[in-house]
Coordinates of N, CA, C and O in Angstrom, one line a residue:
M1 N 94.9 113.0 113.0 CA 93.5 113.2 113.6 C 93.0 111.8 114.1 O 93.3 110.8 113.4
S2 N 92.3 111.8 115.2 CA 91.8 110.5 115.7 C 90.7 110.0 114.8 O 90.2 110.7 114.0
K3 N 90.2 108.8 115.2 CA 89.1 108.2 114.5 C 87.9 109.0 114.7 O 87.6 109.6 115.7
P4 N 87.0 108.9 113.6 CA 85.7 109.6 113.8 C 84.9 108.8 114.9 O 85.0 107.6 115.0
N5 N 84.0 109.5 115.6 CA 83.1 108.9 116.5 C 81.7 108.8 115.9 O 81.2 109.7 115.3
L6 N 81.1 107.6 116.1 CA 79.7 107.4 115.7 C 79.0 107.0 116.9 O 79.2 105.9 117.4
Y7 N 78.1 107.9 117.3 CA 77.2 107.6 118.5 C 76.0 106.9 118.0 O 75.3 107.4 117.1
V8 N 75.7 105.8 118.6 CA 74.6 104.9 118.2 C 73.8 104.4 119.4 O 74.2 104.6 120.5
K9 N 72.6 103.9 119.1 CA 71.8 103.2 120.1 C 71.5 101.8 119.5 O 71.0 101.7 118.4
Q10 N 71.7 100.7 120.3 CA 71.4 99.4 119.8 C 69.9 99.4 119.4 O 69.0 99.9 120.1
G11 N 69.6 98.8 118.3 CA 68.3 98.6 117.8 C 67.8 99.8 116.9 O 66.7 99.7 116.3
C12 N 68.5 100.8 116.8 CA 68.2 102.0 116.0 C 68.4 101.7 114.5 O 69.5 101.3 114.1
P13 N 67.3 101.7 113.7 CA 67.5 101.3 112.3 C 68.4 102.2 111.5 O 69.1 101.8 110.6
W14 N 68.4 103.5 111.8 CA 69.2 104.5 111.2 C 70.7 104.2 111.5 O 71.6 104.4 110.7
C15 N 70.9 103.8 112.8 CA 72.3 103.4 113.2 C 72.8 102.2 112.4 O 74.0 102.2 112.0
V16 N 72.0 101.2 112.2 CA 72.3 100.0 111.4 C 72.7 100.5 110.1 O 73.8 100.0 109.5
D17 N 71.9 101.3 109.4 CA 72.3 101.8 108.1 C 73.6 102.6 108.1 O 74.4 102.4 107.2
A18 N 73.8 103.4 109.1 CA 75.1 104.2 109.1 C 76.2 103.3 109.3 O 77.3 103.5 108.6
L19 N 76.1 102.3 110.2 CA 77.3 101.4 110.4 C 77.6 100.6 109.1 O 78.8 100.5 108.7
A20 N 76.6 100.2 108.4 CA 76.8 99.5 107.1 C 77.5 100.5 106.0 O 78.3 100.1 105.3
Y21 N 77.0 101.7 106.0 CA 77.5 102.7 105.1 C 79.0 102.9 105.3 O 79.8 102.9 104.4
F22 N 79.4 103.1 106.6 CA 80.7 103.5 106.9 C 81.6 102.2 106.7 O 82.8 102.4 106.2
K23 N 81.1 101.1 107.0 CA 81.9 99.8 106.7 C 82.1 99.7 105.2 O 83.3 99.4 104.8
A24 N 81.1 99.9 104.4 CA 81.2 99.9 102.9 C 82.3 100.9 102.4 O 83.0 100.6 101.4
K25 N 82.4 102.0 103.1 CA 83.3 103.1 102.6 C 84.7 102.8 103.2 O 85.6 103.6 102.9
G26 N 84.8 101.8 104.1 CA 86.1 101.6 104.6 C 86.6 102.6 105.7 O 87.8 102.8 105.9
I27 N 85.6 103.2 106.4 CA 85.9 104.2 107.4 C 86.0 103.6 108.7 O 85.0 102.9 109.2
D28 N 87.2 103.7 109.4 CA 87.4 103.1 110.7 C 86.9 104.0 111.7 O 87.3 105.2 111.8
L29 N 85.9 103.6 112.5 CA 85.2 104.4 113.5 C 85.4 104.0 114.9 O 85.6 102.8 115.2
E30 N 85.2 104.9 115.8 CA 85.0 104.6 117.2 C 83.4 104.5 117.4 O 82.8 105.6 117.3
V31 N 82.8 103.4 117.5 CA 81.4 103.2 117.7 C 81.1 103.3 119.2 O 81.6 102.5 119.9
I32 N 80.2 104.2 119.5 CA 79.8 104.5 120.9 C 78.4 104.3 121.1 O 77.5 105.0 120.6
D33 N 78.0 103.2 121.8 CA 76.6 103.0 122.1 C 76.3 103.8 123.4 O 76.7 103.4 124.5
V34 N 75.5 104.8 123.2 CA 75.2 105.7 124.3 C 74.4 105.1 125.4 O 74.2 105.7 126.5
R35 N 73.7 104.0 125.2 CA 72.9 103.4 126.2 C 73.8 102.5 127.2 O 73.3 102.1 128.2
E36 N 75.0 102.2 126.8 CA 75.9 101.4 127.6 C 76.4 102.2 128.8 O 76.7 101.6 129.8
E37 N 76.7 103.5 128.6 CA 77.3 104.3 129.7 C 76.6 105.7 129.7 O 76.7 106.3 128.7
Q38 N 76.1 106.1 130.8 CA 75.4 107.4 130.9 C 76.4 108.5 130.6 O 76.0 109.5 129.9
K39 N 77.7 108.4 130.9 CA 78.6 109.4 130.6 C 78.8 109.6 129.1 O 79.0 110.8 128.6
R40 N 78.6 108.6 128.3 CA 78.7 108.7 126.8 C 77.4 109.4 126.3 O 77.5 110.2 125.3
M41 N 76.3 109.2 126.9 CA 75.1 109.9 126.5 C 75.3 111.4 126.9 O 74.9 112.3 126.1
D42 N 75.8 111.7 128.0 CA 76.1 113.1 128.5 C 77.0 113.7 127.5 O 76.9 114.9 127.1
E43 N 78.0 113.0 127.0 CA 79.0 113.5 126.0 C 78.3 113.8 124.7 O 78.5 114.9 124.1
L44 N 77.4 113.0 124.2 CA 76.6 113.2 123.0 C 75.8 114.5 123.2 O 75.8 115.3 122.2
I45 N 75.1 114.6 124.2 CA 74.3 115.9 124.5 C 75.2 117.1 124.5 O 74.9 118.1 123.9
E46 N 76.4 117.0 125.2 CA 77.3 118.1 125.2 C 77.8 118.6 123.9 O 77.8 119.7 123.6
I47 N 78.2 117.6 123.0 CA 78.7 118.0 121.7 C 77.7 118.4 120.7 O 78.0 119.1 119.8
S48 N 76.5 117.8 120.8 CA 75.5 118.1 119.8 C 74.2 118.8 120.2 O 73.4 119.1 119.4
G49 N 74.0 118.9 121.5 CA 72.8 119.6 122.0 C 71.6 118.7 121.9 O 70.4 119.3 122.0
Q50 N 71.7 117.5 121.7 CA 70.6 116.6 121.5 C 71.0 115.1 121.9 O 72.2 114.9 122.1
S51 N 70.0 114.2 121.9 CA 70.3 112.8 122.3 C 70.0 111.8 121.3 O 69.9 110.6 121.5
M52 N 69.7 112.3 120.0 CA 69.3 111.3 119.0 C 70.6 110.7 118.3 O 71.6 111.3 118.2
T53 N 70.3 109.5 117.7 CA 71.4 108.8 117.0 C 70.8 108.4 115.6 O 69.6 108.3 115.5
P54 N 71.8 108.1 114.7 CA 73.2 108.3 114.8 C 73.7 109.7 114.8 O 73.0 110.6 114.1
T55 N 74.8 109.9 115.4 CA 75.4 111.2 115.4 C 76.9 111.0 115.1 O 77.5 110.1 115.7
F56 N 77.4 111.7 114.2 CA 78.8 111.5 113.7 C 79.6 112.7 114.1 O 79.2 113.9 113.8
K57 N 80.8 112.5 114.6 CA 81.7 113.6 114.9 C 83.2 113.2 114.5 O 83.6 112.1 114.9
H58 N 83.8 114.1 113.8 CA 85.2 114.0 113.4 C 85.8 115.4 113.4 O 85.5 116.2 112.5
G59 N 86.6 115.7 114.4 CA 87.2 117.0 114.5 C 86.0 118.0 114.7 O 85.2 117.7 115.6
D60 N 86.0 119.0 113.9 CA 84.9 120.0 114.1 C 83.6 119.7 113.3 O 82.6 120.4 113.3
F61 N 83.7 118.6 112.5 CA 82.6 118.2 111.6 C 81.6 117.3 112.5 O 82.0 116.3 113.0
L62 N 80.4 117.8 112.5 CA 79.4 117.1 113.3 C 78.1 117.0 112.5 O 77.6 118.0 112.0
V63 N 77.5 115.8 112.4 CA 76.2 115.6 111.8 C 75.4 114.8 112.8 O 75.7 113.7 113.1
A64 N 74.3 115.5 113.3 CA 73.6 114.9 114.4 C 72.2 114.3 113.9 O 71.6 114.9 112.9
D65 N 71.8 113.2 114.4 CA 70.5 112.6 114.1 C 70.3 112.6 112.6 O 69.4 113.3 112.1
F66 N 71.1 111.8 111.9 CA 71.0 111.9 110.4 C 70.5 110.6 109.8 O 70.6 109.5 110.4
D67 N 70.0 110.7 108.5 CA 69.9 109.5 107.7 C 71.0 109.7 106.6 O 71.8 110.7 106.6
L68 N 71.2 108.7 105.8 CA 72.4 108.7 104.9 C 72.4 109.9 103.9 O 73.4 110.5 103.6
E69 N 71.2 110.2 103.4 CA 71.1 111.4 102.5 C 71.5 112.6 103.2 O 72.2 113.5 102.6
E70 N 71.1 112.8 104.4 CA 71.5 114.0 105.2 C 73.0 114.0 105.4 O 73.7 115.1 105.3
F71 N 73.6 112.9 105.7 CA 75.0 112.8 105.9 C 75.8 113.2 104.7 O 76.7 114.0 104.7
E72 N 75.4 112.6 103.5 CA 76.0 112.9 102.3 C 75.9 114.4 101.9 O 76.8 115.0 101.4
A73 N 74.7 115.0 102.2 CA 74.5 116.4 101.9 C 75.5 117.2 102.8 O 76.0 118.3 102.3
A74 N 75.7 116.8 104.0 CA 76.6 117.5 104.9 C 78.0 117.5 104.4 O 78.8 118.5 104.4
L75 N 78.4 116.3 103.8 CA 79.7 116.2 103.2 C 79.9 117.1 102.0 O 81.0 117.7 101.9
V76 N 78.9 117.2 101.2 CA 79.0 118.1 100.0 C 79.2 119.5 100.5 O 80.0 120.3 99.9
Q77 N 78.5 119.9 101.6 CA 78.7 121.3 102.1 C 80.0 121.5 102.9 O 80.4 122.6 103.2
N78 N 80.7 120.4 103.2 CA 81.9 120.5 103.9 C 83.0 119.6 103.2 O 83.4 118.5 103.7
P79 N 83.5 120.1 102.1 CA 84.5 119.3 101.3 C 85.8 119.0 102.1 O 86.4 117.9 101.9
E80 N 86.2 119.8 103.0 CA 87.4 119.5 103.9 C 87.1 118.3 104.7 O 88.0 117.5 104.9
A81 N 85.9 118.1 105.3 CA 85.6 117.0 106.1 C 85.6 115.7 105.3 O 86.1 114.7 105.6
K82 N 85.0 115.9 104.0 CA 85.0 114.7 103.1 C 86.4 114.3 102.8 O 86.7 113.1 102.7
N83 N 87.3 115.3 102.6 CA 88.7 115.0 102.2 C 89.4 114.3 103.4 O 90.2 113.4 103.2
N84 N 89.1 114.8 104.6 CA 89.7 114.2 105.8 C 89.3 112.8 106.0 O 90.1 112.0 106.6
L85 N 88.1 112.4 105.6 CA 87.6 111.0 105.7 C 88.1 110.2 104.6 O 87.8 109.0 104.5
K86 N 88.6 110.8 103.5 CA 89.1 110.1 102.3 C 88.0 109.4 101.6 O 88.1 108.2 101.3
M87 N 86.9 110.1 101.5 CA 85.7 109.5 100.8 C 85.6 110.0 99.4 O 85.9 111.1 99.0

């Protein structure tokens, strides 16, 4: 499976927290700043139905516009996704 995608916006405090979280967990990500290229913002809207960040996608596992508590709650409800991330 390919690397997880993390959609971010420069200056977003929740994105900063998410980046630090994944770094601490040793998760190798493709970080996508949606403000750099309009097509990446379009991609974010297409996959999640919204334009807020951070948004995490890995396979079929998607968590849109999250804080860290929401992300961890999503992992609890999706143990297969947690296992795929080796967390």
